[in-house]
Coordinates of C-alpha atoms and ligand atoms in Angstrom, one line a residue:
M220 CA 17.3 -3.8 -12.0
T221 CA 15.5 -2.1 -9.2
S222 CA 15.6 -3.8 -5.8
T223 CA 12.4 -5.4 -4.4
S224 CA 12.5 -3.2 -1.3
E225 CA 12.2 0.0 -3.5
R226 CA 9.3 -1.2 -5.5
R227 CA 5.8 0.2 -4.8
V228 CA 2.5 0.9 -6.4
L229 CA 0.5 4.1 -6.0
L230 CA -3.2 3.4 -6.5
A231 CA -5.3 6.4 -7.4
K232 CA -8.5 7.1 -5.6
P233 CA -11.1 7.8 -6.9
R234 CA -10.8 5.5 -9.9
G235 CA -13.1 3.2 -11.7
Y236 CA -16.9 3.2 -11.8
C237 CA -18.7 6.5 -11.5
A238 CA -22.3 6.9 -10.4
G239 CA -23.6 7.1 -14.0
V240 CA -21.8 3.9 -15.1
D241 CA -22.9 2.0 -12.0
R242 CA -26.5 2.9 -12.8
A243 CA -26.2 2.1 -16.5
V244 CA -24.6 -1.4 -15.9
Q245 CA -27.1 -2.1 -13.1
T246 CA -29.9 -1.1 -15.5
V247 CA -28.9 -3.9 -17.9
E248 CA -28.4 -6.4 -15.2
I249 CA -31.8 -5.7 -13.5
A250 CA -33.6 -5.7 -16.9
L251 CA -32.1 -9.1 -17.7
E252 CA -33.3 -10.4 -14.4
K253 CA -36.7 -8.8 -14.6
Y254 CA -37.7 -9.3 -18.2
G255 CA -35.4 -12.2 -19.2
A256 CA -33.0 -12.4 -22.1
P257 CA -32.5 -11.1 -24.7
I258 CA -32.4 -7.5 -23.8
Y259 CA -31.3 -5.1 -26.5
V260 CA -28.9 -2.3 -25.8
R261 CA -28.2 0.5 -28.3
K262 CA -24.4 0.9 -28.5
Q263 CA -22.1 -0.3 -25.8
I264 CA -23.8 0.5 -22.5
V265 CA -20.4 1.9 -21.4
H266 CA -17.2 1.9 -23.3
N267 CA -15.6 -1.2 -21.7
V268 CA -14.7 -4.4 -23.4
H269 CA -15.1 -6.6 -20.3
V270 CA -18.4 -5.1 -19.2
V271 CA -19.9 -5.6 -22.7
K272 CA -18.6 -9.1 -22.9
T273 CA -19.9 -10.1 -19.5
L274 CA -23.4 -8.7 -20.2
E275 CA -23.4 -10.4 -23.6
E276 CA -22.8 -13.7 -21.9
R277 CA -25.8 -13.0 -19.7
G278 CA -28.1 -12.3 -22.7
A279 CA -27.7 -8.7 -23.7
I280 CA -27.6 -8.0 -27.4
F281 CA -25.7 -4.9 -28.4
V282 CA -26.8 -3.2 -31.6
D283 CA -25.8 0.0 -33.3
E284 CA -29.2 1.3 -34.2
T285 CA -32.8 0.8 -33.1
E286 CA -33.7 -0.5 -36.5
E287 CA -31.8 -3.7 -35.6
V288 CA -34.2 -4.3 -32.6
P289 CA -37.3 -6.4 -33.3
E290 CA -40.6 -4.5 -33.2
G291 CA -42.0 -4.3 -29.6
A292 CA -38.8 -5.5 -27.9
I293 CA -37.1 -3.7 -25.0
V294 CA -34.1 -1.5 -25.8
I295 CA -31.8 0.2 -23.3
F296 CA -30.1 3.5 -24.3
S297 CA -26.4 3.7 -23.2
A298 CA -25.0 6.0 -20.5
H299 CA -23.6 8.4 -23.2
G300 CA -27.1 9.6 -24.2
V301 CA -29.1 9.7 -27.5
A302 CA -30.4 12.5 -29.8
P303 CA -34.2 13.1 -29.7
V304 CA -34.4 11.5 -33.2
V305 CA -33.4 8.2 -31.6
H306 CA -36.4 8.3 -29.2
E307 CA -38.6 9.1 -32.2
E308 CA -37.3 6.1 -34.2
A309 CA -37.8 3.8 -31.2
A310 CA -41.4 5.0 -30.8
K311 CA -42.1 4.4 -34.5
R312 CA -41.0 0.8 -34.0
N313 CA -43.0 0.4 -30.8
L314 CA -39.9 -0.4 -28.8
R315 CA -40.1 -0.3 -25.0
T316 CA -37.2 2.0 -24.1
I317 CA -35.2 2.3 -20.9
D318 CA -33.0 5.3 -20.9
A319 CA -29.7 4.7 -19.0
T320 CA -28.3 8.1 -20.1
C321 CA -26.3 9.5 -17.2
P322 CA -28.3 12.3 -15.5
L323 CA -25.2 14.5 -15.9
V324 CA -25.3 14.0 -19.6
T325 CA -29.0 14.7 -19.6
K326 CA -28.1 18.0 -17.8
V327 CA -25.9 19.0 -20.8
H328 CA -28.8 18.1 -23.2
K329 CA -31.1 20.5 -21.2
E330 CA -28.5 23.3 -21.4
A331 CA -28.3 22.8 -25.2
R332 CA -32.1 23.0 -25.5
R333 CA -32.2 26.2 -23.4
F334 CA -29.4 28.0 -25.2
A335 CA -30.9 27.0 -28.6
A336 CA -34.4 28.2 -27.5
E337 CA -32.7 31.6 -26.6
D338 CA -31.2 31.6 -30.2
Y339 CA -27.5 31.2 -29.2
D340 CA -24.9 29.7 -31.4
I341 CA -23.7 26.8 -29.3
L342 CA -20.0 25.7 -29.4
L343 CA -19.9 22.1 -28.2
I344 CA -16.4 21.2 -27.2
G345 CA -15.8 17.5 -27.7
H346 CA -14.4 14.7 -29.8
E347 CA -15.8 14.3 -33.3
G348 CA -17.7 11.1 -33.7
H349 CA -18.1 10.4 -29.9
E350 CA -21.6 9.1 -29.1
E351 CA -22.1 11.6 -26.3
V352 CA -21.4 14.5 -28.7
I353 CA -23.6 13.0 -31.4
G354 CA -26.5 12.8 -28.8
T355 CA -26.0 16.3 -27.4
A356 CA -25.6 17.9 -30.8
G357 CA -28.8 16.2 -31.9
E358 CA -30.8 18.4 -29.4
A359 CA -30.3 21.4 -31.7
P360 CA -28.4 20.4 -34.9
E361 CA -29.0 23.7 -36.5
R362 CA -27.5 25.7 -33.6
I363 CA -24.7 23.5 -32.4
Q364 CA -21.2 23.2 -33.9
L365 CA -18.4 21.0 -32.6
V366 CA -15.1 22.4 -31.4
D367 CA -12.6 19.5 -31.2
G368 CA -9.9 21.1 -29.1
P369 CA -7.9 24.4 -29.2
D370 CA -6.7 23.9 -32.7
D371 CA -10.3 23.8 -34.0
V372 CA -11.2 27.3 -32.6
E373 CA -10.1 29.1 -35.7
N374 CA -12.6 27.1 -37.8
V375 CA -15.6 28.3 -35.8
Q376 CA -18.1 30.5 -37.7
V377 CA -21.1 32.1 -35.9
R378 CA -24.0 34.2 -36.9
D379 CA -23.6 36.8 -34.2
P380 CA -20.3 37.0 -32.1
E381 CA -22.3 38.7 -29.3
K382 CA -24.6 35.7 -28.9
V383 CA -22.4 32.6 -28.4
A384 CA -22.4 30.0 -25.6
W385 CA -20.2 26.9 -25.0
L386 CA -20.9 23.5 -23.7
S387 CA -18.8 20.3 -23.5
Q388 CA -18.7 16.6 -23.5
T389 CA -18.6 15.3 -19.9
T390 CA -15.4 13.3 -20.2
L391 CA -12.8 15.7 -21.6
S392 CA -9.4 16.8 -20.3
V393 CA -10.2 19.6 -17.9
D394 CA -7.0 21.5 -18.7
E395 CA -7.3 21.1 -22.5
T396 CA -11.0 22.3 -22.3
M397 CA -10.0 25.4 -20.4
A398 CA -7.4 26.1 -23.1
T399 CA -10.0 25.7 -25.8
V400 CA -12.4 28.0 -23.8
A401 CA -9.7 30.6 -23.4
K402 CA -9.0 30.7 -27.2
L403 CA -12.8 30.9 -27.9
R404 CA -13.1 33.8 -25.5
E405 CA -10.3 35.6 -27.3
R406 CA -12.4 35.4 -30.5
F407 CA -15.8 35.9 -28.7
P408 CA -15.3 38.0 -25.6
K409 CA -19.0 37.8 -24.8
L410 CA -18.9 34.0 -24.8
V411 CA -21.5 32.6 -22.3
D412 CA -20.4 29.8 -19.9
P413 CA -22.6 26.8 -19.1
P414 CA -24.6 27.3 -15.9
S415 CA -22.4 24.6 -14.1
D416 CA -19.5 22.4 -15.1
D417 CA -20.2 20.1 -18.0
I418 CA -17.1 18.0 -17.4
C419 CA -18.5 15.9 -14.6
Y420 CA -17.3 15.3 -11.1
A421 CA -16.0 11.8 -11.9
T422 CA -13.9 12.9 -14.8
Q423 CA -12.5 15.8 -12.8
N424 CA -11.7 13.7 -9.7
R425 CA -10.0 10.9 -11.7
Q426 CA -7.8 13.4 -13.5
A427 CA -6.9 15.1 -10.2
A428 CA -6.0 11.7 -8.7
V429 CA -3.9 10.6 -11.6
K430 CA -2.0 13.9 -11.6
R431 CA -1.1 13.2 -8.0
I432 CA 0.3 9.7 -8.6
A433 CA 2.0 10.6 -11.9
A434 CA 4.1 13.2 -10.1
E435 CA 5.8 10.3 -8.2
A436 CA 5.5 7.4 -10.6
Q437 CA 7.8 6.6 -13.5
L438 CA 5.1 4.4 -15.1
V439 CA 1.4 4.8 -14.9
I440 CA -0.9 2.0 -16.0
V441 CA -4.5 3.1 -16.7
V442 CA -7.1 0.3 -16.9
G443 CA -9.7 1.0 -19.6
S444 CA -10.7 0.4 -23.2
T445 CA -9.4 2.3 -26.2
N446 CA -12.8 3.8 -27.1
S447 CA -13.3 5.1 -23.6
S448 CA -12.7 8.9 -23.8
N449 CA -12.2 9.4 -20.1
S450 CA -9.8 6.5 -19.8
V451 CA -7.7 7.7 -22.7
R452 CA -7.6 11.2 -21.1
L453 CA -6.1 9.7 -18.0
V454 CA -3.2 8.4 -20.0
E455 CA -2.6 11.8 -21.5
V456 CA -2.9 13.6 -18.1
A457 CA -0.5 11.1 -16.5
K458 CA 2.2 11.8 -19.2
E459 CA 1.7 15.6 -18.9
H460 CA 2.1 15.5 -15.1
G461 CA 5.3 13.7 -14.5
A462 CA 5.1 10.0 -15.5
D463 CA 7.8 9.0 -18.0
A464 CA 5.4 6.6 -19.6
A465 CA 1.7 5.8 -19.3
H466 CA -0.2 3.0 -21.0
L467 CA -3.8 1.9 -21.4
V468 CA -4.7 -1.8 -20.9
D469 CA -8.0 -3.7 -20.8
Y470 CA -6.5 -6.6 -18.9
A471 CA -3.3 -7.3 -17.0
D472 CA -2.0 -9.7 -19.7
Q473 CA -1.6 -6.7 -22.0
I474 CA 1.1 -5.2 -19.7
D475 CA 4.5 -5.5 -21.3
P476 CA 7.1 -6.6 -18.7
A477 CA 9.6 -4.3 -20.5
W478 CA 7.7 -1.3 -19.3
L479 CA 8.9 -2.1 -15.7
E480 CA 12.6 -1.8 -16.6
G481 CA 14.2 0.7 -14.1
V482 CA 10.8 1.5 -12.6
T483 CA 10.5 1.7 -8.8
T484 CA 7.1 3.4 -8.5
V485 CA 4.2 2.3 -10.7
G486 CA 1.0 4.3 -10.6
V487 CA -2.3 2.5 -11.3
T488 CA -5.7 3.9 -12.0
S489 CA -8.8 3.1 -14.1
G490 CA -11.4 4.9 -16.2
A491 CA -15.0 5.6 -15.1
S492 CA -16.3 2.5 -17.1
V493 CA -13.9 0.0 -15.5
P494 CA -14.9 -2.7 -13.0
E495 CA -12.6 -2.9 -10.0
I496 CA -11.9 -6.6 -10.7
L497 CA -9.7 -5.6 -13.6
V498 CA -7.7 -3.3 -11.4
R499 CA -7.2 -6.2 -9.0
G500 CA -5.9 -8.2 -11.9
V501 CA -3.3 -5.6 -12.6
L502 CA -2.3 -5.3 -8.9
D503 CA -1.9 -9.1 -8.8
W504 CA 0.2 -9.1 -11.9
L505 CA 2.5 -6.4 -10.4
A506 CA 2.7 -8.2 -7.0
E507 CA 4.0 -11.3 -8.8
R508 CA 6.8 -9.1 -10.1
G509 CA 7.8 -7.7 -6.7
Y510 CA 5.5 -4.6 -6.7
D511 CA 3.5 -5.8 -3.8
R512 CA 3.6 -2.7 -1.6
V513 CA 0.4 -0.8 -2.6
E514 CA -0.3 2.7 -1.2
E515 CA -3.7 4.1 -2.0
V516 CA -3.6 7.9 -2.7
E517 CA -7.0 9.5 -2.2
V518 CA -7.4 13.0 -3.4
V519 CA -11.1 13.5 -2.9
P520 CA -13.9 11.4 -1.4
E521 CA -16.8 10.4 -3.7
R522 CA -20.3 9.6 -2.6
M523 CA -22.4 10.3 -5.7
R524 CA -25.2 7.8 -6.4
F525 CA -28.0 8.0 -9.0
G526 CA -31.4 6.2 -8.9
L527 CA -32.3 3.7 -11.6
P528 CA -34.1 5.0 -14.7
Q529 CA -37.7 5.8 -14.1
E530 CA -39.1 3.3 -16.6
L531 CA -37.4 0.5 -14.7
R532 CA -38.3 1.8 -11.2
K533 CA -41.9 2.0 -12.3
D534 CA -41.9 -1.7 -13.3
L535 CA -40.0 -2.7 -10.2
R536 CA -42.5 -0.9 -8.0
A537 CA -45.5 -2.5 -9.8
A538 CA -44.0 -5.9 -9.2
S539 CA -43.2 -5.4 -5.5
P540 CA -45.9 -6.4 -3.0
A541 CA -47.8 -3.4 -1.4
Ligands
LIG743 O1 -15.4 8.2 -21.5 P1 -16.4 7.8 -22.5 O2 -17.4 9.0 -22.7 O3 -15.9 7.4 -23.8 O4 -17.3 6.7 -21.9 P2 -17.1 5.5 -20.9 O5 -15.8 4.9 -20.9 O6 -18.2 4.5 -21.2 O7 -17.3 6.1 -19.4 C1 -18.5 6.5 -18.9 C2 -19.0 7.8 -19.4 C3 -20.4 7.8 -19.9 C4 -20.9 9.1 -20.4 O8 -20.5 10.2 -19.7
LIG744 FE1 -22.0 10.4 -15.7 FE2 -19.6 11.5 -15.5 FE3 -19.9 8.9 -15.3 FE4 -20.3 10.1 -17.6 S1 -18.4 9.9 -16.5 S2 -21.5 8.5 -16.7 S3 -21.2 12.0 -17.0 S4 -20.8 10.5 -13.9

């Protein structure tokens, strides 16, 4: 047993909501207020069980495809982005679309279009089947191929090894992606980099923060859902950077008390799609078990904010008195 006086919590900062998630969740909330329920949302607005459940309770209906949305209704596209074909399908069904794609995902879509227009073969580093990757690849399906980590590099086939560029999903492990790029460059020395980082500021900052706390914690608890790529990456990064164990939980009641055996320092963080109230739940759970000394460890300040999608802003402006 550890003594109570030794027990402490290191709370990573930044953690939780990034600017793109904040904007996407607000988009659904404001659309519900402005247009009334139901509001359709294609896919989970962000990959978090609690966020989706809360919005469902307020009248959002989450669907997998636009064909499930009644003709003429409003549909919101999730933060992870959609392929151009999805916009076309929505237009055919006369849907009113509000695009909550994070501007930093849109930036990667633009890079894909530009490289494709210049006739590059584009190697998109990302996780097979992830919505963001499906959306980005849909910008130029005939030019883009997926590279799912360093072990997948040997499978890449290109038309001209002199004309290859890489892009990535925004929520990957920074270190693993650099390892993938290094292997790609061994095969294609002329490989062209994206004009700026595709892995976004929020992903990078949350990984930097979890590395810091993992170096001192025996156990790291990451709050996040199992389909949240960036949250799962935080668990992996914590294990690689010093934590004896790291676990992903949606809610405090999923913590196994056995994880605390012999643990003096618990690290806590959360993925970019996770509301702070869930982190508070974990801190309360830990405090009840003697881990009531919480030290916040800030590695970098974050001030990023994004404006609401233009379709929504336009309607809000039209409704406000001159
Ligand atoms: O980490 P992923 O991409 O699975 O998504 P999330 O958990 O909804 O976090 C927000 C990222 C949205 C797109 O970059
Ligand atoms: Fe945007 Fe990054 Fe947040 Fe994704 S994780 S929504 S790219 S800020």
